[in-house]
PDB file of C-alpha atoms in Angstrom:
ATOM      1  CA  THR A 676      90.881  50.630 106.279  1.00  0.00           C
ATOM      2  CA  HIS A 677      88.616  50.537 103.226  1.00  0.00           C
ATOM      3  CA  LEU A 678      86.434  53.352 104.630  1.00  0.00           C
ATOM      4  CA  VAL A 679      89.500  55.491 105.404  1.00  0.00           C
ATOM      5  CA  GLU A 680      90.820  55.008 101.847  1.00  0.00           C
ATOM      6  CA  GLU A 681      87.425  56.036 100.404  1.00  0.00           C
ATOM      7  CA  LYS A 682      87.416  59.176 102.602  1.00  0.00           C
ATOM      8  CA  VAL A 683      90.911  60.140 101.399  1.00  0.00           C
ATOM      9  CA  LYS A 684      89.848  59.639  97.744  1.00  0.00           C
ATOM     10  CA  ASP A 685      86.748  61.797  98.292  1.00  0.00           C
ATOM     11  CA  ASP A 686      88.806  64.598  99.892  1.00  0.00           C
ATOM     12  CA  LEU A 687      91.350  64.452  97.066  1.00  0.00           C
ATOM     13  CA  SER A 688      88.556  64.634  94.471  1.00  0.00           C
ATOM     14  CA  LYS A 689      86.976  67.602  96.246  1.00  0.00           C
ATOM     15  CA  ARG A 690      90.323  69.428  96.359  1.00  0.00           C
ATOM     16  CA  ARG A 691      90.952  68.765  92.669  1.00  0.00           C
ATOM     17  CA  LEU A 692      87.453  69.990  91.792  1.00  0.00           C
ATOM     18  CA  SER A 693      87.918  73.093  93.948  1.00  0.00           C
ATOM     19  CA  ARG A 694      91.276  73.904  92.277  1.00  0.00           C
ATOM     20  CA  SER A 695      89.789  73.322  88.847  1.00  0.00           C
ATOM     21  CA  MET A 696      86.854  75.647  89.605  1.00  0.00           C
ATOM     22  CA  ALA A 697      89.215  78.334  90.940  1.00  0.00           C
ATOM     23  CA  ALA A 698      91.438  78.101  87.856  1.00  0.00           C
ATOM     24  CA  HIS A 699      88.379  78.276  85.593  1.00  0.00           C
ATOM     25  CA  ALA A 700      87.098  81.369  87.439  1.00  0.00           C
ATOM     26  CA  ALA A 701      90.481  83.088  87.034  1.00  0.00           C
ATOM     27  CA  ARG A 702      90.584  82.274  83.311  1.00  0.00           C
ATOM     28  CA  SER A 703      87.010  83.512  82.902  1.00  0.00           C
ATOM     29  CA  LEU A 704      87.869  86.847  84.507  1.00  0.00           C
ATOM     30  CA  ILE A 705      90.741  87.391  82.112  1.00  0.00           C
ATOM     31  CA  THR A 706      88.872  86.288  78.989  1.00  0.00           C
ATOM     32  CA  THR A 707      85.749  88.335  79.762  1.00  0.00           C
ATOM     33  CA  LEU A 708      87.772  91.398  80.760  1.00  0.00           C
ATOM     34  CA  PRO A 709      90.616  91.393  78.224  1.00  0.00           C
ATOM     35  CA  TYR A 710      92.000  94.867  78.968  1.00  0.00           C
ATOM     36  CA  ALA A 711      93.751  96.185  82.060  1.00  0.00           C
ATOM     37  CA  ILE A 712      95.621  99.177  83.456  1.00  0.00           C
ATOM     38  CA  GLU A 713      98.470  98.641  85.919  1.00  0.00           C
ATOM     39  CA  ASN A 714      99.395 101.732  87.917  1.00  0.00           C
ATOM     40  CA  HIS A 715     102.983 101.525  89.143  1.00  0.00           C
ATOM     41  CA  SER A 716     103.628 105.264  88.951  1.00  0.00           C
ATOM     42  CA  GLY A 717     103.288 105.910  92.682  1.00  0.00           C
ATOM     43  CA  ILE A 718     100.494 108.430  91.967  1.00  0.00           C
ATOM     44  CA  ASN A 719      96.720 107.923  92.193  1.00  0.00           C
ATOM     45  CA  ALA A 720      94.895 108.527  88.913  1.00  0.00           C
ATOM     46  CA  MET A 721      91.496 108.275  87.226  1.00  0.00           C
ATOM     47  CA  TYR A 722      90.587 106.835  83.831  1.00  0.00           C
ATOM     48  CA  SER A 723      87.705 106.815  81.378  1.00  0.00           C
ATOM     49  CA  ILE A 724      86.949 104.390  78.568  1.00  0.00           C
ATOM     50  CA  TYR A 725      86.182 105.458  74.986  1.00  0.00           C
ATOM     51  CA  ASP A 726      83.697 108.383  74.943  1.00  0.00           C
ATOM     52  CA  ASP A 727      82.171 107.591  78.343  1.00  0.00           C
ATOM     53  CA  PRO A 728      82.552 110.635  80.645  1.00  0.00           C
ATOM     54  CA  THR A 729      82.538 108.375  83.745  1.00  0.00           C
ATOM     55  CA  GLN A 730      85.908 108.455  85.482  1.00  0.00           C
ATOM     56  CA  TYR A 731      87.008 105.368  87.416  1.00  0.00           C
ATOM     57  CA  PRO A 732      89.626 105.469  90.199  1.00  0.00           C
ATOM     58  CA  LEU A 733      93.039 103.984  89.507  1.00  0.00           C
ATOM     59  CA  ARG A 734      94.879 103.729  92.804  1.00  0.00           C
ATOM     60  CA  LYS A 735      98.650 103.465  92.905  1.00  0.00           C
ATOM     61  CA  SER A 736     100.015  99.906  92.898  1.00  0.00           C
ATOM     62  CA  SER A 737      96.714  98.545  91.547  1.00  0.00           C
ATOM     63  CA  THR A 738      95.449  96.767  88.446  1.00  0.00           C
ATOM     64  CA  GLN A 739      92.012  97.489  86.981  1.00  0.00           C
ATOM     65  CA  PHE A 740      90.449  95.098  84.444  1.00  0.00           C
ATOM     66  CA  PHE A 741      87.820  96.389  82.018  1.00  0.00           C
ATOM     67  CA  GLN A 742      86.345  95.781  78.576  1.00  0.00           C
ATOM     68  CA  PHE A 743      85.291  97.966  75.694  1.00  0.00           C
ATOM     69  CA  GLU A 744      81.608  98.024  74.870  1.00  0.00           C
ATOM     70  CA  LEU A 745      80.419  96.137  71.799  1.00  0.00           C
ATOM     71  CA  PHE A 746      78.106  98.462  69.914  1.00  0.00           C
ATOM     72  CA  PRO A 747      74.820  96.958  68.642  1.00  0.00           C
ATOM     73  CA  GLU A 748      74.524  95.952  65.000  1.00  0.00           C
ATOM     74  CA  ARG A 749      71.574  96.494  62.681  1.00  0.00           C
ATOM     75  CA  GLY A 750      69.702  93.744  60.889  1.00  0.00           C
ATOM     76  CA  THR A 751      66.807  91.353  61.196  1.00  0.00           C
ATOM     77  CA  GLY A 752      67.252  88.539  63.648  1.00  0.00           C
ATOM     78  CA  GLY A 753      70.139  90.319  65.331  1.00  0.00           C
ATOM     79  CA  VAL A 754      73.865  89.881  64.843  1.00  0.00           C
ATOM     80  CA  ARG A 755      76.160  88.299  67.385  1.00  0.00           C
ATOM     81  CA  LYS A 756      79.381  90.267  67.840  1.00  0.00           C
ATOM     82  CA  TYR A 757      82.721  89.110  69.162  1.00  0.00           C
ATOM     83  CA  GLY A 758      85.725  91.124  70.322  1.00  0.00           C
ATOM     84  CA  GLN A 759      87.541  90.803  66.999  1.00  0.00           C
ATOM     85  CA  ASP A 760      84.485  92.254  65.208  1.00  0.00           C
ATOM     86  CA  VAL A 761      84.790  95.639  66.943  1.00  0.00           C
ATOM     87  CA  LYS A 762      85.682  98.276  64.361  1.00  0.00           C
ATOM     88  CA  HIS A 763      85.933 101.392  66.566  1.00  0.00           C
ATOM     89  CA  LYS A 764      89.196 102.394  68.188  1.00  0.00           C
ATOM     90  CA  LYS A 765      89.641 101.234  71.763  1.00  0.00           C
ATOM     91  CA  SER A 766      90.600 104.586  73.259  1.00  0.00           C
ATOM     92  CA  LEU A 767      91.275 105.457  76.852  1.00  0.00           C
ATOM     93  CA  THR A 768      92.005 108.651  78.788  1.00  0.00           C
ATOM     94  CA  ILE A 769      94.007 108.757  82.028  1.00  0.00           C
ATOM     95  CA  TYR A 770      93.701 111.739  84.369  1.00  0.00           C
ATOM     96  CA  ILE A 771      96.545 112.549  86.763  1.00  0.00           C
ATOM     97  CA  GLY A 772      95.942 115.873  88.460  1.00  0.00           C
ATOM     98  CA  LYS A 773      95.118 118.335  85.662  1.00  0.00           C
ATOM     99  CA  THR A 774      97.004 116.283  83.056  1.00  0.00           C
ATOM    100  CA  GLU A 775      95.130 114.103  80.558  1.00  0.00           C
ATOM    101  CA  ILE A 776      96.948 111.235  78.868  1.00  0.00           C
ATOM    102  CA  SER A 777      95.109 109.913  75.806  1.00  0.00           C
ATOM    103  CA  ILE A 778      95.645 106.476  74.327  1.00  0.00           C
ATOM    104  CA  ASP A 779      94.020 106.558  70.875  1.00  0.00           C
ATOM    105  CA  ASP A 780      93.840 102.797  70.340  1.00  0.00           C
ATOM    106  CA  MET A 781      95.024 100.213  72.871  1.00  0.00           C
ATOM    107  CA  ASP A 782      95.454  97.506  70.228  1.00  0.00           C
ATOM    108  CA  SER A 783      97.655  99.615  67.936  1.00  0.00           C
ATOM    109  CA  GLU A 784      99.877 100.686  70.889  1.00  0.00           C
ATOM    110  CA  VAL A 785     100.951  97.124  71.729  1.00  0.00           C
ATOM    111  CA  GLN A 786     104.745  96.697  71.726  1.00  0.00           C
ATOM    112  CA  LYS A 787     105.450 100.328  70.768  1.00  0.00           C
ATOM    113  CA  PRO A 788     108.194 102.044  72.800  1.00  0.00           C
ATOM    114  CA  ARG A 789     107.016 103.599  76.041  1.00  0.00           C
ATOM    115  CA  SER A 790     105.876 107.238  75.987  1.00  0.00           C
ATOM    116  CA  ALA A 791     106.747 109.947  78.514  1.00  0.00           C
ATOM    117  CA  HIS A 792     104.128 112.355  79.872  1.00  0.00           C
ATOM    118  CA  TYR A 793     104.955 115.343  82.088  1.00  0.00           C
ATOM    119  CA  ILE A 794     102.633 115.689  85.099  1.00  0.00           C
ATOM    120  CA  SER A 795     102.834 119.360  86.082  1.00  0.00           C
ATOM    121  CA  ASP A 796     100.928 118.939  89.378  1.00  0.00           C
ATOM    122  CA  TYR A 797     103.629 116.562  90.636  1.00  0.00           C
ATOM    123  CA  LYS A 798     106.556 117.997  88.637  1.00  0.00           C
ATOM    124  CA  THR A 799     107.440 114.534  87.395  1.00  0.00           C
ATOM    125  CA  HIS A 800     107.099 112.260  84.397  1.00  0.00           C
ATOM    126  CA  VAL A 801     104.883 109.200  84.040  1.00  0.00           C
ATOM    127  CA  PHE A 802     105.546 106.622  81.361  1.00  0.00           C
ATOM    128  CA  THR A 803     102.980 104.542  79.481  1.00  0.00           C
ATOM    129  CA  SER A 804     103.458 101.346  77.518  1.00  0.00           C
ATOM    130  CA  VAL A 805     100.974  98.765  76.251  1.00  0.00           C
ATOM    131  CA  VAL A 806     101.860  95.071  76.269  1.00  0.00           C
ATOM    132  CA  LYS A 807     100.073  91.835  75.532  1.00  0.00           C
ATOM    133  CA  ARG A 808     100.122  89.601  78.625  1.00  0.00           C
ATOM    134  CA  GLY A 809      98.367  86.268  78.165  1.00  0.00           C
ATOM    135  CA  ASN A 810      94.833  86.985  76.963  1.00  0.00           C
ATOM    136  CA  SER A 811      94.920  90.577  78.209  1.00  0.00           C
ATOM    137  CA  THR A 812      96.150  93.826  76.702  1.00  0.00           C
ATOM    138  CA  VAL A 813      97.683  95.813  79.560  1.00  0.00           C
ATOM    139  CA  LEU A 814      98.446  99.542  79.747  1.00  0.00           C
ATOM    140  CA  HIS A 815     101.360  99.939  82.139  1.00  0.00           C
ATOM    141  CA  LEU A 816     101.743 103.284  83.958  1.00  0.00           C
ATOM    142  CA  SER A 817     105.138 103.662  85.588  1.00  0.00           C
ATOM    143  CA  SER A 818     107.516 106.181  87.082  1.00  0.00           C
ATOM    144  CA  HIS A 819     110.814 106.922  85.390  1.00  0.00           C
ATOM    145  CA  VAL A 820     112.466 104.287  87.568  1.00  0.00           C
ATOM    146  CA  GLU A 821     111.493 100.659  87.120  1.00  0.00           C
ATOM    147  CA  MET A 822     112.743  97.971  89.454  1.00  0.00           C
ATOM    148  CA  TYR A 823     112.231  94.243  89.115  1.00  0.00           C
ATOM    149  CA  ASN A 824     112.428  91.791  91.985  1.00  0.00           C
ATOM    150  CA  SER A 825     114.162  88.666  90.737  1.00  0.00           C
ATOM    151  CA  SER A 826     114.518  87.227  94.205  1.00  0.00           C
ATOM    152  CA  SER A 827     111.995  85.138  96.084  1.00  0.00           C
ATOM    153  CA  LEU A 828     111.829  87.739  98.860  1.00  0.00           C
ATOM    154  CA  PRO A 829     109.143  90.443  98.800  1.00  0.00           C
ATOM    155  CA  PHE A 830     110.264  94.011  99.473  1.00  0.00           C
ATOM    156  CA  ARG A 831     108.841  97.521  99.584  1.00  0.00           C
ATOM    157  CA  ILE A 832     110.132 100.513  97.656  1.00  0.00           C
ATOM    158  CA  ALA A 833     109.189 104.068  98.526  1.00  0.00           C
ATOM    159  CA  VAL A 834     110.298 107.507  97.355  1.00  0.00           C
ATOM    160  CA  LEU A 835     110.562 110.578  99.567  1.00  0.00           C
ATOM    161  CA  GLY A 836     109.020 113.702  98.062  1.00  0.00           C
ATOM    162  CA  ASP A 837     106.917 116.665  99.189  1.00  0.00           C
ATOM    163  CA  ASP A 838     107.787 115.728 102.791  1.00  0.00           C
ATOM    164  CA  LYS A 839     105.857 112.461 102.337  1.00  0.00           C
ATOM    165  CA  VAL A 840     106.669 108.849 101.616  1.00  0.00           C
ATOM    166  CA  HIS A 841     105.204 107.639  98.301  1.00  0.00           C
ATOM    167  CA  ASP A 842     104.937 103.858  97.913  1.00  0.00           C
ATOM    168  CA  LEU A 843     105.810 102.515  94.515  1.00  0.00           C
TER     169      LEU A 843
END
């Protein structure tokens, strides 16, 4: 019985270590990538960060984490920079069809009322709002209808339009 008890203790320790490592990895992802975009508009989009012309895909019903680049400092011996030391605006541009939605500074947009943007290609509006969620600052893209599931049951919501079904 002593050997069986030792085996159970070892398995329990391994499981605890595994959970701890998984939790640490999740926290590391959020702290090293403190910004995110959640696309709940039902429309695929693209986005670019600051002045970088590279456009990244932003699929509907997805969340993309990213960070703003820390620009190098001048001086002898080098200067270590942290996120709070960044002085430039953390701007972002979202592209939906031919429409460009510009966010001048993610940090200054936190907790402001949501903004409406008309998307002519889809003849609809998309709303943007920036919130602080844990360690992350999240830009939320949504349709004009927001639904929250307060039950423990998962469900799917779709909208019919242009003779297609669009998942939200």
